[in-house]
mmCIF file of C-alpha atoms in Angstrom:
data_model
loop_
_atom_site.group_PDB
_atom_site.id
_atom_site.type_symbol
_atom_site.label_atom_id
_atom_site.label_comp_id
_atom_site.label_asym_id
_atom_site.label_seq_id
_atom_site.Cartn_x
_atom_site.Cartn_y
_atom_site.Cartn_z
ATOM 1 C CA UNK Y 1 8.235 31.761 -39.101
ATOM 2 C CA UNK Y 2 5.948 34.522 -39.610
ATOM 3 C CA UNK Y 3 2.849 31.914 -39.908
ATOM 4 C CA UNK Y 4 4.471 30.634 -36.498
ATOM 5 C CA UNK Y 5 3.831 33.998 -34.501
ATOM 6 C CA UNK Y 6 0.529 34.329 -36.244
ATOM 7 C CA UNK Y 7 -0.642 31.655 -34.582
ATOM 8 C CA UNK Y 8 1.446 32.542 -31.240
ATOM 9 C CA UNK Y 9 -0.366 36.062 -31.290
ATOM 10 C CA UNK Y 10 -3.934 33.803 -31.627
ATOM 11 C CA UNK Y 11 -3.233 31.652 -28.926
ATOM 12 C CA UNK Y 12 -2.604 34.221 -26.799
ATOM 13 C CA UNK Y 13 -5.773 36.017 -26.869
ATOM 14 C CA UNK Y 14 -7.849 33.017 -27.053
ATOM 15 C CA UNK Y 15 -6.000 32.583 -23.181
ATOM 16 C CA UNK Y 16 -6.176 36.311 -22.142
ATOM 17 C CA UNK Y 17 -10.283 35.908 -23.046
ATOM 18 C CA UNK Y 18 -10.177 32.986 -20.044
ATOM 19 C CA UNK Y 19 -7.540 34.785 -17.797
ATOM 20 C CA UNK Y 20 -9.830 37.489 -17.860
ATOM 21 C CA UNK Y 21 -13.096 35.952 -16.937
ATOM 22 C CA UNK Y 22 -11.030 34.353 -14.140
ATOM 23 C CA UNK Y 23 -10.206 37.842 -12.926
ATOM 24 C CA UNK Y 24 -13.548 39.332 -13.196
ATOM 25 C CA UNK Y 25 -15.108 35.978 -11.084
ATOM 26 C CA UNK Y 26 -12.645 36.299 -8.400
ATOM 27 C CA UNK Y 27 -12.898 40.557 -8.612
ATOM 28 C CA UNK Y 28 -16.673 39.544 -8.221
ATOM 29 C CA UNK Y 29 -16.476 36.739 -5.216
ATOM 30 C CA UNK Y 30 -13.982 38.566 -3.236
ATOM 31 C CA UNK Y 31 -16.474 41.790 -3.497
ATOM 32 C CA UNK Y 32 -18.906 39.527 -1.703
ATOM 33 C CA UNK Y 33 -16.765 38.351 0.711
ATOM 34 C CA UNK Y 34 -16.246 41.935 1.608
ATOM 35 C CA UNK Y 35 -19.609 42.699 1.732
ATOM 36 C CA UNK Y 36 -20.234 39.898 4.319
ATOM 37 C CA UNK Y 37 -17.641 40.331 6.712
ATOM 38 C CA UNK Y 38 -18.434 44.633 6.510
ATOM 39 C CA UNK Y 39 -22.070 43.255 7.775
ATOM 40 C CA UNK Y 40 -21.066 40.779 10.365
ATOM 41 C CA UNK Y 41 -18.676 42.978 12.082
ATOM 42 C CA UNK Y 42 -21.608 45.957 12.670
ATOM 43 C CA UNK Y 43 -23.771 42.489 13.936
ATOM 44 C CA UNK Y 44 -21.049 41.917 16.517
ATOM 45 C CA UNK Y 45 -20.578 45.727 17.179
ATOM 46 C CA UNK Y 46 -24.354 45.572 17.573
ATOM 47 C CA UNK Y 47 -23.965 42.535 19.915
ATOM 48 C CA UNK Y 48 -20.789 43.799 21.837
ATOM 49 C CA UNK Y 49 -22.977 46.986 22.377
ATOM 50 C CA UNK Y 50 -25.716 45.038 24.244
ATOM 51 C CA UNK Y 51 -23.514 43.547 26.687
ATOM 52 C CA UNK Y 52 -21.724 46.305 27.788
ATOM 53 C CA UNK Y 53 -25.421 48.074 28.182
ATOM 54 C CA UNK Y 54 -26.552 45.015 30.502
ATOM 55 C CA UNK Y 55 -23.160 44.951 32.296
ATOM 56 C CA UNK Y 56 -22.266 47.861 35.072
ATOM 57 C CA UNK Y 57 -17.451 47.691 35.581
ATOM 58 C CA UNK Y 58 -16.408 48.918 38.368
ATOM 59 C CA UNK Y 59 -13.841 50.360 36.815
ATOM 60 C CA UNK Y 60 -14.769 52.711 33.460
ATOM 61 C CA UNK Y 61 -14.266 50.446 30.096
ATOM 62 C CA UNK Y 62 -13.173 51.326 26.795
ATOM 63 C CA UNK Y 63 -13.924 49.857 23.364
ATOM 64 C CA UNK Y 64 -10.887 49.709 21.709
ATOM 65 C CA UNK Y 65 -10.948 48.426 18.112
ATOM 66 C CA UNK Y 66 -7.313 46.928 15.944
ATOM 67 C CA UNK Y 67 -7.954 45.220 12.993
ATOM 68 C CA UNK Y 68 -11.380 44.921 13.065
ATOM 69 C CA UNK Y 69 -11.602 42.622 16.017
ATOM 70 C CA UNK Y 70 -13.102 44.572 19.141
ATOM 71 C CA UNK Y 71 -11.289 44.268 22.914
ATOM 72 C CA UNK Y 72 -12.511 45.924 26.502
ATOM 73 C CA UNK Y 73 -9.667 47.682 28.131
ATOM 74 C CA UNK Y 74 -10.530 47.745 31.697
ATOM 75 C CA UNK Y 75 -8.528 50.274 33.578
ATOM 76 C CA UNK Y 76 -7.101 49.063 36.851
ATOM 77 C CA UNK Y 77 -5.069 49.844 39.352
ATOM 78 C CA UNK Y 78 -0.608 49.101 38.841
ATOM 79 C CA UNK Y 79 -2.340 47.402 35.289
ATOM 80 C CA UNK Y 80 -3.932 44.642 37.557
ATOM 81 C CA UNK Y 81 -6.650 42.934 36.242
ATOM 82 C CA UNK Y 82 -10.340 43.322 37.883
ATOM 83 C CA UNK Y 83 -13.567 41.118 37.416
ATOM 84 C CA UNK Y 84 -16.420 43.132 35.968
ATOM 85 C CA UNK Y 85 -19.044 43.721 38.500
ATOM 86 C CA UNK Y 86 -22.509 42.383 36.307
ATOM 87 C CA UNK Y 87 -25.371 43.597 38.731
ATOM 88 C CA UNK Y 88 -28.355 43.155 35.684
ATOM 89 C CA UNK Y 89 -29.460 39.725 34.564
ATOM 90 C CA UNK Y 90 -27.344 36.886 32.609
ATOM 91 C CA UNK Y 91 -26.931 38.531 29.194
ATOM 92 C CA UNK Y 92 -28.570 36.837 26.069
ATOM 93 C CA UNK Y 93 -26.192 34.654 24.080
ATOM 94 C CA UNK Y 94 -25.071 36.035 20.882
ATOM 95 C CA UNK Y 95 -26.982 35.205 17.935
ATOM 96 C CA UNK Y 96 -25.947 32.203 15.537
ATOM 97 C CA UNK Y 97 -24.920 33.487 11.828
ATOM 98 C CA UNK Y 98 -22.171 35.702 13.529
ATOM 99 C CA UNK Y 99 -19.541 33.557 11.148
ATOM 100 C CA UNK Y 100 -18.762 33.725 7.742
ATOM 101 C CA UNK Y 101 -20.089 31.322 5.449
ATOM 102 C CA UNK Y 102 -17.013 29.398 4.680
ATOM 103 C CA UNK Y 103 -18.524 26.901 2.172
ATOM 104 C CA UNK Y 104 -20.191 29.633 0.562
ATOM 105 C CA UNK Y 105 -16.887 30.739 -1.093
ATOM 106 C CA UNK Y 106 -14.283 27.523 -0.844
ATOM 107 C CA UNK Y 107 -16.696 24.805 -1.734
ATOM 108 C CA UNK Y 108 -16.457 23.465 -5.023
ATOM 109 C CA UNK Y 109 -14.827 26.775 -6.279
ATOM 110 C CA UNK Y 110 -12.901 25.705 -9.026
ATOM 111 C CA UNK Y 111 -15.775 23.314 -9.976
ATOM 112 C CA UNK Y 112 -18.570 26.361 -9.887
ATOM 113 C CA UNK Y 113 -16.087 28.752 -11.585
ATOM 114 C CA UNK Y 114 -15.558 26.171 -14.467
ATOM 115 C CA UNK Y 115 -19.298 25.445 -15.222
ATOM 116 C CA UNK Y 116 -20.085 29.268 -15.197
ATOM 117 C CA UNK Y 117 -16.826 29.193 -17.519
ATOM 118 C CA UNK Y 118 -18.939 27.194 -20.369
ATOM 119 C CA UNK Y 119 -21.348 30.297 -20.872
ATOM 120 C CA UNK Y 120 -18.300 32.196 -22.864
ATOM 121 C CA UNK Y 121 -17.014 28.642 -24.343
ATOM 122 C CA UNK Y 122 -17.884 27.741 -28.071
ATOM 123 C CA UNK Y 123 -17.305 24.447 -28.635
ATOM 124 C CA UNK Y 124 -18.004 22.849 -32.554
ATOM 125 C CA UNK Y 125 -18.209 19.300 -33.287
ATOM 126 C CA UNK Y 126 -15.353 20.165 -35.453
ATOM 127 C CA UNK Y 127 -13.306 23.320 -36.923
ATOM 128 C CA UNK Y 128 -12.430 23.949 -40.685
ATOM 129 C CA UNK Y 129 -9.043 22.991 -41.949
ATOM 130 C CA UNK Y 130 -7.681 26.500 -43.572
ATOM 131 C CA UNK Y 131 -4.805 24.230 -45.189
ATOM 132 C CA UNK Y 132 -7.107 23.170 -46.917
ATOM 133 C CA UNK Y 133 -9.056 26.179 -47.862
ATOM 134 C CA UNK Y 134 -9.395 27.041 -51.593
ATOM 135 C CA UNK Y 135 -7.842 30.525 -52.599
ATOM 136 C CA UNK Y 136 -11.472 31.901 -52.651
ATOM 137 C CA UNK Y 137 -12.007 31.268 -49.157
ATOM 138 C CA UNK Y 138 -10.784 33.244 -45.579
ATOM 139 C CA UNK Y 139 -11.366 31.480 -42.114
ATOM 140 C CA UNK Y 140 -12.408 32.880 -39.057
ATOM 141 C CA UNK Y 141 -9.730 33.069 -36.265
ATOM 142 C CA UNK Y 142 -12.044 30.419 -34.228
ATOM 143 C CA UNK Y 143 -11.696 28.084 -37.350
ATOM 144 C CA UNK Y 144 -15.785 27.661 -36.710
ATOM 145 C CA UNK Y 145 -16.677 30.105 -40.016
ATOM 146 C CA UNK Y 146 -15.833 30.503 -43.888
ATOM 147 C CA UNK Y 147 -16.648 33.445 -46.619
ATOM 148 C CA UNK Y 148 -15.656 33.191 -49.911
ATOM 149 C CA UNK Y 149 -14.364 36.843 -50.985
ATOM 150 C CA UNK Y 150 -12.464 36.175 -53.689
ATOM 151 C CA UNK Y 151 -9.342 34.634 -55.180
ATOM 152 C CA UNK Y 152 -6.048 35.601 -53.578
ATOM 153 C CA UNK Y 153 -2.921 33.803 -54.240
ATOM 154 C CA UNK Y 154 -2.063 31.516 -51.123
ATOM 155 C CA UNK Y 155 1.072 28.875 -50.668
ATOM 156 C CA UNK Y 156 0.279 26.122 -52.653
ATOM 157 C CA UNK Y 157 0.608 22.587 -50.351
ATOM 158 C CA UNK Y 158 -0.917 19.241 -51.286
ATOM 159 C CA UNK Y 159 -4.039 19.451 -49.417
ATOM 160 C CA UNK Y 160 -4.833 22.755 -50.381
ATOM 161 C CA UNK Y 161 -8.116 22.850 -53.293
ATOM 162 C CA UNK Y 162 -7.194 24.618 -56.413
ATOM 163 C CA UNK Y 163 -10.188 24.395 -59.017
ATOM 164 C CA UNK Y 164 -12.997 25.504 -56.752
ATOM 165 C CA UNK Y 165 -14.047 27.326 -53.498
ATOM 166 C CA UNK Y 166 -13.586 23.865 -51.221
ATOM 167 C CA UNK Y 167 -12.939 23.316 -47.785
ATOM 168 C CA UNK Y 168 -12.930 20.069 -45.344
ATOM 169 C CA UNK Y 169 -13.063 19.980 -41.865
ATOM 170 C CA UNK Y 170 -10.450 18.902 -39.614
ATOM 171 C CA UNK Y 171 -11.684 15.680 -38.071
ATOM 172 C CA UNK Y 172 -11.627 12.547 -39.900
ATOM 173 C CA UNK Y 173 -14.363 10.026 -39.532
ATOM 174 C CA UNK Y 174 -13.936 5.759 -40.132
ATOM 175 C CA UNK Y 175 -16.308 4.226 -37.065
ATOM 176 C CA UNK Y 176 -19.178 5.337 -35.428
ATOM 177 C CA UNK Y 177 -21.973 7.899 -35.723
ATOM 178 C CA UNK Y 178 -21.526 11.537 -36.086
ATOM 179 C CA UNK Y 179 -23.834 14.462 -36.383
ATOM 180 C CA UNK Y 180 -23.561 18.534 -36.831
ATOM 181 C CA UNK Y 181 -25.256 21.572 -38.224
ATOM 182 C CA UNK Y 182 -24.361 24.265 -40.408
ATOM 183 C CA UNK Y 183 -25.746 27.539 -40.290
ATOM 184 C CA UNK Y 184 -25.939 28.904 -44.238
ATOM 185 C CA UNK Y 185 -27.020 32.314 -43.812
ATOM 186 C CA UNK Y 186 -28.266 33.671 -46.831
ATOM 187 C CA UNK Y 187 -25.566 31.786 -48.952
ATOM 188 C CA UNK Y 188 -27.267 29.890 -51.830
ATOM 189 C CA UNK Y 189 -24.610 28.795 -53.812
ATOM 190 C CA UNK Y 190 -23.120 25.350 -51.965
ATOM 191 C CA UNK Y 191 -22.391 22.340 -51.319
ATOM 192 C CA UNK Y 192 -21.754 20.014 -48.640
ATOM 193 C CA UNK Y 193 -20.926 16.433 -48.167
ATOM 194 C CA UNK Y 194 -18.299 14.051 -47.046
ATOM 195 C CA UNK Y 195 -14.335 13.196 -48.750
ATOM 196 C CA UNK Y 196 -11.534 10.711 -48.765
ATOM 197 C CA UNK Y 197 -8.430 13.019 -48.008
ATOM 198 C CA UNK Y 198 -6.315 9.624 -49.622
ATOM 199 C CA UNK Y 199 -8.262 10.317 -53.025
ATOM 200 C CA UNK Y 200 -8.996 14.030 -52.594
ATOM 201 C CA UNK Y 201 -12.153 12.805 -54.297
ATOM 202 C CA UNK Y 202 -15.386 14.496 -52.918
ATOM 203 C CA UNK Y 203 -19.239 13.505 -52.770
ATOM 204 C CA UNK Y 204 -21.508 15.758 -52.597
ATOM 205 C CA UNK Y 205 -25.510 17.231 -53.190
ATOM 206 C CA UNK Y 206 -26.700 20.672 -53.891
ATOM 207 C CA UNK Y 207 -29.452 20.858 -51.943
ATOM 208 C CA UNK Y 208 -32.437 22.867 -53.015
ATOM 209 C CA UNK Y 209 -35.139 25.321 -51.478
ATOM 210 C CA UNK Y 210 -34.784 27.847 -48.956
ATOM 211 C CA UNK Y 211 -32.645 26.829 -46.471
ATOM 212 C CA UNK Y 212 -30.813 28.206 -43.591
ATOM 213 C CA UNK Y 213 -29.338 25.453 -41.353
ATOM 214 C CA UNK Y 214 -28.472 21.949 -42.395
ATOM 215 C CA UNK Y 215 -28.062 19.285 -40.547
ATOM 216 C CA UNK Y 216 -25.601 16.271 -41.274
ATOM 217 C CA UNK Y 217 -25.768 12.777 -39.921
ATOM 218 C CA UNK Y 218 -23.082 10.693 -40.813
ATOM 219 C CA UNK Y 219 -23.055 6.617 -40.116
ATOM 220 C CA UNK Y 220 -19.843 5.233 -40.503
ATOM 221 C CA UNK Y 221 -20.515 1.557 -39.926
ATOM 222 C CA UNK Y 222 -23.746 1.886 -41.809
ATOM 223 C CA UNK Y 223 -22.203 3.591 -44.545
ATOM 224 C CA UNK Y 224 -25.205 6.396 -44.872
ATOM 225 C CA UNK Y 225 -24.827 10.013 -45.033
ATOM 226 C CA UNK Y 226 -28.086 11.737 -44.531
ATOM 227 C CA UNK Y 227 -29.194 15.539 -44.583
ATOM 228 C CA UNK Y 228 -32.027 17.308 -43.314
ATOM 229 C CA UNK Y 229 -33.491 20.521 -42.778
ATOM 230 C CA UNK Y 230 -32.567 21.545 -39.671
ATOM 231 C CA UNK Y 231 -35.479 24.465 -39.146
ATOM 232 C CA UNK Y 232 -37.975 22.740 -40.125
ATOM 233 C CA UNK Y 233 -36.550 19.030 -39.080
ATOM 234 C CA UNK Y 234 -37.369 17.444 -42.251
ATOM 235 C CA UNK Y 235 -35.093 14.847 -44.287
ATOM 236 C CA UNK Y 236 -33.846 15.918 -47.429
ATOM 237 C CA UNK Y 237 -31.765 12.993 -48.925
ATOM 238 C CA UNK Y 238 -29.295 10.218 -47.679
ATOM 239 C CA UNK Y 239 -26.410 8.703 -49.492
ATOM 240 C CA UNK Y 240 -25.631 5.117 -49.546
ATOM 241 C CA UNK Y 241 -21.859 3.461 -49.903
ATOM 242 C CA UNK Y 242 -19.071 1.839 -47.928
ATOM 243 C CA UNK Y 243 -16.656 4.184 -47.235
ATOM 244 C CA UNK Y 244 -12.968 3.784 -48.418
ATOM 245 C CA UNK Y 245 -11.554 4.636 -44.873
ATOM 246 C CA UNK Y 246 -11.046 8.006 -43.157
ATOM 247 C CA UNK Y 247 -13.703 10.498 -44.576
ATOM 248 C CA UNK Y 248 -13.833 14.566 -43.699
ATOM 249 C CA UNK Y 249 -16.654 17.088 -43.952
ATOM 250 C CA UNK Y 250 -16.234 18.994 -47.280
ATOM 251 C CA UNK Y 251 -17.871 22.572 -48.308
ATOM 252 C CA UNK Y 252 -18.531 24.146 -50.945
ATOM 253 C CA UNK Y 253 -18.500 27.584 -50.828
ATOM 254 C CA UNK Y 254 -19.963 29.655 -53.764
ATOM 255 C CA UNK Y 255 -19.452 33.177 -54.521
ATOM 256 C CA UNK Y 256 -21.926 36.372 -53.581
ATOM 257 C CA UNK Y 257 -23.479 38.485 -56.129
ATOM 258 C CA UNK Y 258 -21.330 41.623 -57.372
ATOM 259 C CA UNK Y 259 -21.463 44.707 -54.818
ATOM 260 C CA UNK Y 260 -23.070 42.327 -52.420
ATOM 261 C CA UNK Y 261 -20.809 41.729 -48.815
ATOM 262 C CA UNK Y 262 -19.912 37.670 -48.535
ATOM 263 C CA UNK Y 263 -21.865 36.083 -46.456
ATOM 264 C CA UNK Y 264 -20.495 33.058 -44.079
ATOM 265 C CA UNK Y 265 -21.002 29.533 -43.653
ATOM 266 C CA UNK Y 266 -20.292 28.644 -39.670
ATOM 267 C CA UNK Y 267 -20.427 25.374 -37.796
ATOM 268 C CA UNK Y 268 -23.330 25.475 -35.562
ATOM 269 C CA UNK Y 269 -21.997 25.167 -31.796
ATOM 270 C CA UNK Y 270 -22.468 22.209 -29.765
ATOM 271 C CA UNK Y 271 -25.172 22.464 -26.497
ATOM 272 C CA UNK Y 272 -22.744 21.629 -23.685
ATOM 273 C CA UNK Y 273 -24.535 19.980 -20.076
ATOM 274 C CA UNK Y 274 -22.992 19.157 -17.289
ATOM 275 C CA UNK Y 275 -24.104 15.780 -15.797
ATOM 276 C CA UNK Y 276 -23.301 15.449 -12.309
ATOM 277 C CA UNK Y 277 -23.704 11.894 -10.424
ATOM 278 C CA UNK Y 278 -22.734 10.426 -7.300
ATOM 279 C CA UNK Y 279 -20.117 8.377 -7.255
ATOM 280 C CA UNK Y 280 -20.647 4.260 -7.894
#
């Protein structure tokens, strides 16, 4: 139960973060709106001003404004109505862009709104599993991060590791071709590599040299696991073997030096485009 309202409490916030972006782009677009329709109106004021300059009643006029629309009160005798006597020249006709820009602000909205929604979205290929995170290790709330700082006694369930500071990732590969990067920091004691949840049996290289950011390629119907060196975009070694069905991104997650703050190892974040095409 209390794990339950843990995880209520998350979701909530990670909603509140996109309820208020919402609220600051329609705070934002209305603001414009405003804006507009405070600069038309003094064009039409403007405009209404000219005509009545041009135009000679022969009864006295009054501007009278309600609501921001503008209306000529003519005053006339037992309230009936008289023409305007006009004695200068035909009046120019009011200039176009007197309207509001209707499409401006209703076209596409939700559509705009959403892509400009992707600048404060992190999306990962994948998150980490913290059921399956070894006592050593704490997860980030976004699941996208892991530090090891230390054993701490957590509830013991089956795919939980128990002998060493191990995580896997929570998307299972058996077809197809899959790729991601991991960012290492400054970490230099891990591992990463690829496991059969079935046989909770793990495969794995500790790489060597100074590196910052991995990348993993992962072939399922090929049966090659490859890593390279993300910075400098050089291969560093590739596995060969027929996989025994589902497999899952493991890490290994050493320990910092004494006194020193634990450093994390984070899923790199995916580059998300928007491809837009007509329809077929």
């Amino acid at each position: 139960q209390v794990e339950a309202l843990r995880l209520e409490e998350q979701i909530r916030r990670e909603f509140e973060k996109l309820h208020e972006f919402l609220r600051g782009e329609e705070k934002a677009l209305l603001a414009r709106l405003q804006e507009e329709a405070r600069r038309k109106h003094g064009l039409i004021e403007g405009a209404l001003g000219d005509l009545l300059g041009v135009c000679k009643p022969s009864r006295p006029v009054t501007l009278y404004k309600s609501d921001g629309r503008c209306f000529l009160l003519f005053q006339t005798h037992k309230n009936r109505k008289r023409r305007i006597a006009c004695t200068a020249e035909e009046p120019e006709a009011v200039p176009s862009g007197m309207l509001l820009d209707v499409a401006k602000y209703l076209g596409s909205l939700q559509y705009n709104v959403w892509k400009k929604m992707l600048d404060i979205i992190t999306v990962v290929p994948f998150s980490f599993d913290p059921n399956s995170a070894a006592g050593w290790l704490s997860v980030s709330e976004d699941l996208a991060s892991v530090t090891n700082g230390g054993y701490k006694l957590l509830v013991e369930n089956p795919e939980r590791f128990t002998s060493a500071p191990c995580i896997l990732g929570s998307c299972g590969f058996s077809t197809g071709f899959h790729t991601w990067e991991v960012d290492l920091g400054t970490i230099t004691n891990w591992r990463e590599g690829e496991t059969c949840r079935a046989s909770n049996t793990a495969r794995s290289e500790a790489a060597l040299g100074d590196l910052r950011r991995v990348r993993v390629e992962l072939d399922c119907d090929e049966g090659e696991l490859s890593f390279y060196d993300a910075d400098r975009k050089t291969h560093l070694y590739t596995f060969h073997e027929k996989f025994g069905g589902t497999v899952f991104p493991y890490f290994y997650v050493g320990g910092t030096p004494v006194g020193a703050l634990p450093e994390a190892l984070r899923i790199c974040p995916l580059q998300v485009r928007v491809h837009e095409d007509v329809p077929v």
